[in-house]
């Protein structure tokens, strides 16, 4: 799938969501107004009551959305009973799950998501949550990792990565926040009725049944609010179904195109249909997050599919496997599914092209091969939060002895300093193409630090980079990855906002980056000018090439930070012009590839290692 196109479509669905939410609130207000009129015969009281309840709905949506903005996907995973898996886990099924997530993330060119295992859920299900690929989490039921083969689990994970890359996650979180307000009346009614049950039935002074009267008022008021609230729940279900249902077909098809193995995801869906397995979730928070899951969370009266958040299971399977006869397999729980990694050689069944793809089987194979090249000891230490810091620091150590000693002295902990020094020689011998994947693996382990520990870690990183009084492209890329991944994860940076939708607003910044690229990858002025002119024409940029001494690294960084806040559609054409610039002479030199990786990291664009 095309990352930029899907991100733009996700933004357009926000407009649809706002429209549906407004319509639902209007209808709910009309129902409330009519109900109050029917009981009180007072227009004034009906207007005041309706206004109060609508304000409650609005502020409840605002509160939930704000809460999710602060906690992101991590909040959702923890509310569903998820347990964060350590990259260094020695549990075989946890290791297999994490390895698959890591492979797919590397192939897609996105940070490795935090992986949560829902130990108490023995059905087959999974979800992806977060506001951007840089701070996504993946949650998986224990039944999913225990009942599925590696190919089937890989199909499920590829399905979830489709949601990560195409912007569905942000929309899904917005749905939870906005729909919470519509459903709040039912929750208030439920708690009012529970409170009525525990109220005293008489007054302690007079002995009269005034307490019973108050309890009855709470009971009847709660019942009325629950009835009105279920009107909101009905509309919430319609909105969730409207927004999310067709996205499941897209994610299924993307998973097949990516893994080139229809039997993987089809096998997982067939096992969901097996008696006593299913995809149900027992967590109390499952209802509000039902649209985020791989399979149906619960069965309900769906009015002919009107309220269903997912397409019918049989239809999903037949779309992938037209030979499916409707008979689901028998699965005995638990089963031994921890087998050696293998690549499927079966061709994908024909599926109509979606919109192009940024995930291919070749990328997945290359990612698997890349991870295997990392020495086992480094790989193991990269998965432990404490030793992972040492691996990260070792990547940043300078080749000059004096500078390196200055860097080592800046590491405050003796153990981490010794481990950093021990890893230095092994890390330095790694080929350049392995260092970014290694950093990505380390960053995944660093999610297990506390916020205070992470602040201390980044302070050391800044000191190590500044030790030689300069910042090279590799160091810049790492800083950009930290900014767009862990800084957001730990609440130290905000999610990227869209501030610019027109080229005219950012043409100066686009010209600065294009000029920097043109000078970096071409040897003489005619080639520099030609590369810039070709890219500028493609972008529709009229700004001339800037002089070589007029673009400092600081200006380059500032320009990228502004371009990071462009709309997906505009970011697409700008990034394409950057690629056009580096390819203008028919080749991409290492420095150009490194620059593009730095740009992609700063703009939060998935960038496969094979660029």
PDB file of N, CA, C and O in Angstrom, residues 69-110:
ATOM      1  N   UNK A  69      -4.573  10.760  24.216  1.00  0.00           N
ATOM      2  CA  UNK A  69      -3.453  11.497  23.624  1.00  0.00           C
ATOM      3  C   UNK A  69      -2.220  11.395  24.504  1.00  0.00           C
ATOM      4  O   UNK A  69      -1.097  11.321  24.022  1.00  0.00           O
ATOM      5  N   UNK A  70      -2.438  11.381  25.815  1.00  0.00           N
ATOM      6  CA  UNK A  70      -1.317  11.291  26.750  1.00  0.00           C
ATOM      7  C   UNK A  70      -0.771   9.871  26.829  1.00  0.00           C
ATOM      8  O   UNK A  70       0.443   9.656  26.884  1.00  0.00           O
ATOM      9  N   UNK A  71      -1.672   8.876  26.820  1.00  0.00           N
ATOM     10  CA  UNK A  71      -1.242   7.490  27.009  1.00  0.00           C
ATOM     11  C   UNK A  71      -1.021   6.715  25.736  1.00  0.00           C
ATOM     12  O   UNK A  71      -0.243   5.765  25.699  1.00  0.00           O
ATOM     13  N   UNK A  72      -1.703   7.108  24.646  1.00  0.00           N
ATOM     14  CA  UNK A  72      -1.543   6.447  23.362  1.00  0.00           C
ATOM     15  C   UNK A  72      -1.890   4.967  23.389  1.00  0.00           C
ATOM     16  O   UNK A  72      -2.710   4.495  24.179  1.00  0.00           O
ATOM     17  N   UNK A  73      -1.226   4.217  22.527  1.00  0.00           N
ATOM     18  CA  UNK A  73      -1.489   2.786  22.419  1.00  0.00           C
ATOM     19  C   UNK A  73      -1.154   2.025  23.684  1.00  0.00           C
ATOM     20  O   UNK A  73      -1.780   1.011  24.009  1.00  0.00           O
ATOM     21  N   UNK A  74      -0.157   2.519  24.427  1.00  0.00           N
ATOM     22  CA  UNK A  74       0.239   1.857  25.664  1.00  0.00           C
ATOM     23  C   UNK A  74      -0.927   1.826  26.654  1.00  0.00           C
ATOM     24  O   UNK A  74      -1.156   0.819  27.325  1.00  0.00           O
ATOM     25  N   UNK A  75      -1.680   2.936  26.742  1.00  0.00           N
ATOM     26  CA  UNK A  75      -2.830   3.005  27.645  1.00  0.00           C
ATOM     27  C   UNK A  75      -3.885   1.979  27.262  1.00  0.00           C
ATOM     28  O   UNK A  75      -4.459   1.299  28.117  1.00  0.00           O
ATOM     29  N   UNK A  76      -4.133   1.846  25.961  1.00  0.00           N
ATOM     30  CA  UNK A  76      -5.121   0.869  25.483  1.00  0.00           C
ATOM     31  C   UNK A  76      -4.676  -0.545  25.826  1.00  0.00           C
ATOM     32  O   UNK A  76      -5.456  -1.354  26.339  1.00  0.00           O
ATOM     33  N   UNK A  77      -3.408  -0.860  25.545  1.00  0.00           N
ATOM     34  CA  UNK A  77      -2.900  -2.216  25.798  1.00  0.00           C
ATOM     35  C   UNK A  77      -2.978  -2.569  27.278  1.00  0.00           C
ATOM     36  O   UNK A  77      -3.384  -3.682  27.645  1.00  0.00           O
ATOM     37  N   UNK A  78      -2.613  -1.636  28.130  1.00  0.00           N
ATOM     38  CA  UNK A  78      -2.635  -1.907  29.571  1.00  0.00           C
ATOM     39  C   UNK A  78      -4.060  -2.012  30.097  1.00  0.00           C
ATOM     40  O   UNK A  78      -4.342  -2.813  30.987  1.00  0.00           O
ATOM     41  N   UNK A  79      -4.979  -1.222  29.530  1.00  0.00           N
ATOM     42  CA  UNK A  79      -6.374  -1.288  29.972  1.00  0.00           C
ATOM     43  C   UNK A  79      -7.026  -2.603  29.577  1.00  0.00           C
ATOM     44  O   UNK A  79      -8.015  -3.026  30.188  1.00  0.00           O
ATOM     45  N   UNK A  80      -6.476  -3.251  28.568  1.00  0.00           N
ATOM     46  CA  UNK A  80      -7.003  -4.548  28.126  1.00  0.00           C
ATOM     47  C   UNK A  80      -6.296  -5.721  28.804  1.00  0.00           C
ATOM     48  O   UNK A  80      -6.516  -6.873  28.450  1.00  0.00           O
ATOM     49  N   UNK A  81      -5.434  -5.422  29.769  1.00  0.00           N
ATOM     50  CA  UNK A  81      -4.750  -6.476  30.508  1.00  0.00           C
ATOM     51  C   UNK A  81      -3.470  -6.953  29.858  1.00  0.00           C
ATOM     52  O   UNK A  81      -2.975  -8.045  30.176  1.00  0.00           O
ATOM     53  N   UNK A  82      -2.894  -6.149  28.947  1.00  0.00           N
ATOM     54  CA  UNK A  82      -1.675  -6.563  28.267  1.00  0.00           C
ATOM     55  C   UNK A  82      -0.441  -6.449  29.141  1.00  0.00           C
ATOM     56  O   UNK A  82      -0.349  -5.571  29.998  1.00  0.00           O
ATOM     57  N   UNK A  83       0.506  -7.346  28.928  1.00  0.00           N
ATOM     58  CA  UNK A  83       1.800  -7.341  29.636  1.00  0.00           C
ATOM     59  C   UNK A  83       2.898  -7.088  28.608  1.00  0.00           C
ATOM     60  O   UNK A  83       3.004  -7.794  27.614  1.00  0.00           O
ATOM     61  N   UNK A  84       3.721  -6.069  28.860  1.00  0.00           N
ATOM     62  CA  UNK A  84       4.784  -5.714  27.927  1.00  0.00           C
ATOM     63  C   UNK A  84       5.826  -6.819  27.863  1.00  0.00           C
ATOM     64  O   UNK A  84       6.366  -7.238  28.888  1.00  0.00           O
ATOM     65  N   UNK A  85       6.121  -7.289  26.659  1.00  0.00           N
ATOM     66  CA  UNK A  85       7.114  -8.346  26.461  1.00  0.00           C
ATOM     67  C   UNK A  85       8.500  -7.727  26.300  1.00  0.00           C
ATOM     68  O   UNK A  85       8.686  -6.784  25.524  1.00  0.00           O
ATOM     69  N   UNK A  86       9.452  -8.245  27.015  1.00  0.00           N
ATOM     70  CA  UNK A  86      10.835  -7.785  26.883  1.00  0.00           C
ATOM     71  C   UNK A  86      11.473  -8.416  25.652  1.00  0.00           C
ATOM     72  O   UNK A  86      11.272  -9.600  25.384  1.00  0.00           O
ATOM     73  N   UNK A  87      12.247  -7.644  24.883  1.00  0.00           N
ATOM     74  CA  UNK A  87      12.933  -8.228  23.727  1.00  0.00           C
ATOM     75  C   UNK A  87      13.859  -9.375  24.113  1.00  0.00           C
ATOM     76  O   UNK A  87      14.155 -10.244  23.289  1.00  0.00           O
ATOM     77  N   UNK A  88      14.315  -9.385  25.362  1.00  0.00           N
ATOM     78  CA  UNK A  88      15.232 -10.422  25.823  1.00  0.00           C
ATOM     79  C   UNK A  88      14.516 -11.609  26.450  1.00  0.00           C
ATOM     80  O   UNK A  88      15.155 -12.453  27.087  1.00  0.00           O
ATOM     81  N   UNK A  89      13.204 -11.694  26.304  1.00  0.00           N
ATOM     82  CA  UNK A  89      12.435 -12.780  26.916  1.00  0.00           C
ATOM     83  C   UNK A  89      12.994 -14.145  26.508  1.00  0.00           C
ATOM     84  O   UNK A  89      13.341 -14.375  25.348  1.00  0.00           O
ATOM     85  N   UNK A  90      13.059 -15.048  27.486  1.00  0.00           N
ATOM     86  CA  UNK A  90      13.562 -16.401  27.213  1.00  0.00           C
ATOM     87  C   UNK A  90      12.434 -17.375  26.915  1.00  0.00           C
ATOM     88  O   UNK A  90      12.686 -18.530  26.572  1.00  0.00           O
ATOM     89  N   UNK A  91      11.190 -16.902  27.041  1.00  0.00           N
ATOM     90  CA  UNK A  91      10.039 -17.755  26.744  1.00  0.00           C
ATOM     91  C   UNK A  91       9.980 -18.000  25.235  1.00  0.00           C
ATOM     92  O   UNK A  91       9.953 -17.046  24.454  1.00  0.00           O
ATOM     93  N   UNK A  92       9.933 -19.266  24.775  1.00  0.00           N
ATOM     94  CA  UNK A  92      10.001 -19.550  23.330  1.00  0.00           C
ATOM     95  C   UNK A  92       8.894 -18.881  22.516  1.00  0.00           C
ATOM     96  O   UNK A  92       9.160 -18.333  21.448  1.00  0.00           O
ATOM     97  N   UNK A  93       7.652 -18.934  23.003  1.00  0.00           N
ATOM     98  CA  UNK A  93       6.574 -18.354  22.196  1.00  0.00           C
ATOM     99  C   UNK A  93       6.644 -16.830  22.207  1.00  0.00           C
ATOM    100  O   UNK A  93       6.293 -16.185  21.216  1.00  0.00           O
ATOM    101  N   UNK A  94       7.120 -16.246  23.304  1.00  0.00           N
ATOM    102  CA  UNK A  94       7.281 -14.802  23.336  1.00  0.00           C
ATOM    103  C   UNK A  94       8.420 -14.365  22.424  1.00  0.00           C
ATOM    104  O   UNK A  94       8.333 -13.343  21.736  1.00  0.00           O
ATOM    105  N   UNK A  95       9.505 -15.158  22.407  1.00  0.00           N
ATOM    106  CA  UNK A  95      10.626 -14.851  21.521  1.00  0.00           C
ATOM    107  C   UNK A  95      10.193 -14.926  20.066  1.00  0.00           C
ATOM    108  O   UNK A  95      10.551 -14.068  19.257  1.00  0.00           O
ATOM    109  N   UNK A  96       9.412 -15.962  19.725  1.00  0.00           N
ATOM    110  CA  UNK A  96       8.958 -16.092  18.340  1.00  0.00           C
ATOM    111  C   UNK A  96       8.076 -14.919  17.942  1.00  0.00           C
ATOM    112  O   UNK A  96       8.232 -14.348  16.855  1.00  0.00           O
ATOM    113  N   UNK A  97       7.154 -14.539  18.824  1.00  0.00           N
ATOM    114  CA  UNK A  97       6.270 -13.399  18.548  1.00  0.00           C
ATOM    115  C   UNK A  97       7.093 -12.135  18.331  1.00  0.00           C
ATOM    116  O   UNK A  97       6.887 -11.405  17.349  1.00  0.00           O
ATOM    117  N   UNK A  98       8.032 -11.884  19.231  1.00  0.00           N
ATOM    118  CA  UNK A  98       8.821 -10.656  19.125  1.00  0.00           C
ATOM    119  C   UNK A  98       9.684 -10.671  17.863  1.00  0.00           C
ATOM    120  O   UNK A  98       9.841  -9.643  17.198  1.00  0.00           O
ATOM    121  N   UNK A  99      10.249 -11.825  17.526  1.00  0.00           N
ATOM    122  CA  UNK A  99      11.071 -11.917  16.317  1.00  0.00           C
ATOM    123  C   UNK A  99      10.264 -11.573  15.069  1.00  0.00           C
ATOM    124  O   UNK A  99      10.747 -10.879  14.165  1.00  0.00           O
ATOM    125  N   UNK A 100       9.024 -12.064  15.004  1.00  0.00           N
ATOM    126  CA  UNK A 100       8.183 -11.790  13.837  1.00  0.00           C
ATOM    127  C   UNK A 100       7.865 -10.303  13.753  1.00  0.00           C
ATOM    128  O   UNK A 100       7.955  -9.688  12.686  1.00  0.00           O
ATOM    129  N   UNK A 101       7.501  -9.694  14.893  1.00  0.00           N
ATOM    130  CA  UNK A 101       7.209  -8.259  14.906  1.00  0.00           C
ATOM    131  C   UNK A 101       8.438  -7.464  14.474  1.00  0.00           C
ATOM    132  O   UNK A 101       8.350  -6.516  13.686  1.00  0.00           O
ATOM    133  N   UNK A 102       9.598  -7.873  14.962  1.00  0.00           N
ATOM    134  CA  UNK A 102      10.851  -7.179  14.634  1.00  0.00           C
ATOM    135  C   UNK A 102      11.164  -7.285  13.141  1.00  0.00           C
ATOM    136  O   UNK A 102      11.570  -6.297  12.509  1.00  0.00           O
ATOM    137  N   UNK A 103      10.979  -8.469  12.576  1.00  0.00           N
ATOM    138  CA  UNK A 103      11.230  -8.672  11.148  1.00  0.00           C
ATOM    139  C   UNK A 103      10.328  -7.789  10.298  1.00  0.00           C
ATOM    140  O   UNK A 103      10.789  -7.131   9.350  1.00  0.00           O
ATOM    141  N   UNK A 104       9.048  -7.766  10.618  1.00  0.00           N
ATOM    142  CA  UNK A 104       8.101  -6.992   9.822  1.00  0.00           C
ATOM    143  C   UNK A 104       8.379  -5.492   9.966  1.00  0.00           C
ATOM    144  O   UNK A 104       8.310  -4.739   8.997  1.00  0.00           O
ATOM    145  N   UNK A 105       8.717  -5.056  11.178  1.00  0.00           N
ATOM    146  CA  UNK A 105       9.018  -3.640  11.399  1.00  0.00           C
ATOM    147  C   UNK A 105      10.238  -3.204  10.590  1.00  0.00           C
ATOM    148  O   UNK A 105      10.238  -2.141   9.959  1.00  0.00           O
ATOM    149  N   UNK A 106      11.288  -4.026  10.599  1.00  0.00           N
ATOM    150  CA  UNK A 106      12.497  -3.693   9.852  1.00  0.00           C
ATOM    151  C   UNK A 106      12.212  -3.652   8.356  1.00  0.00           C
ATOM    152  O   UNK A 106      12.679  -2.756   7.639  1.00  0.00           O
ATOM    153  N   UNK A 107      11.419  -4.604   7.877  1.00  0.00           N
ATOM    154  CA  UNK A 107      11.069  -4.633   6.458  1.00  0.00           C
ATOM    155  C   UNK A 107      10.255  -3.411   6.063  1.00  0.00           C
ATOM    156  O   UNK A 107      10.416  -2.857   4.974  1.00  0.00           O
ATOM    157  N   UNK A 108       9.370  -2.972   6.969  1.00  0.00           N
ATOM    158  CA  UNK A 108       8.510  -1.825   6.677  1.00  0.00           C
ATOM    159  C   UNK A 108       9.221  -0.493   6.872  1.00  0.00           C
ATOM    160  O   UNK A 108       8.726   0.541   6.433  1.00  0.00           O
ATOM    161  N   UNK A 109      10.362  -0.507   7.552  1.00  0.00           N
ATOM    162  CA  UNK A 109      11.086   0.728   7.785  1.00  0.00           C
ATOM    163  C   UNK A 109      10.480   1.583   8.878  1.00  0.00           C
ATOM    164  O   UNK A 109      10.603   2.804   8.863  1.00  0.00           O
ATOM    165  N   UNK A 110       9.805   0.949   9.844  1.00  0.00           N
ATOM    166  CA  UNK A 110       9.221   1.684  10.968  1.00  0.00           C
ATOM    167  C   UNK A 110       9.840   1.179  12.265  1.00  0.00           C
ATOM    168  O   UNK A 110      10.381   0.069  12.308  1.00  0.00           O
TER     169      UNK A 110
END
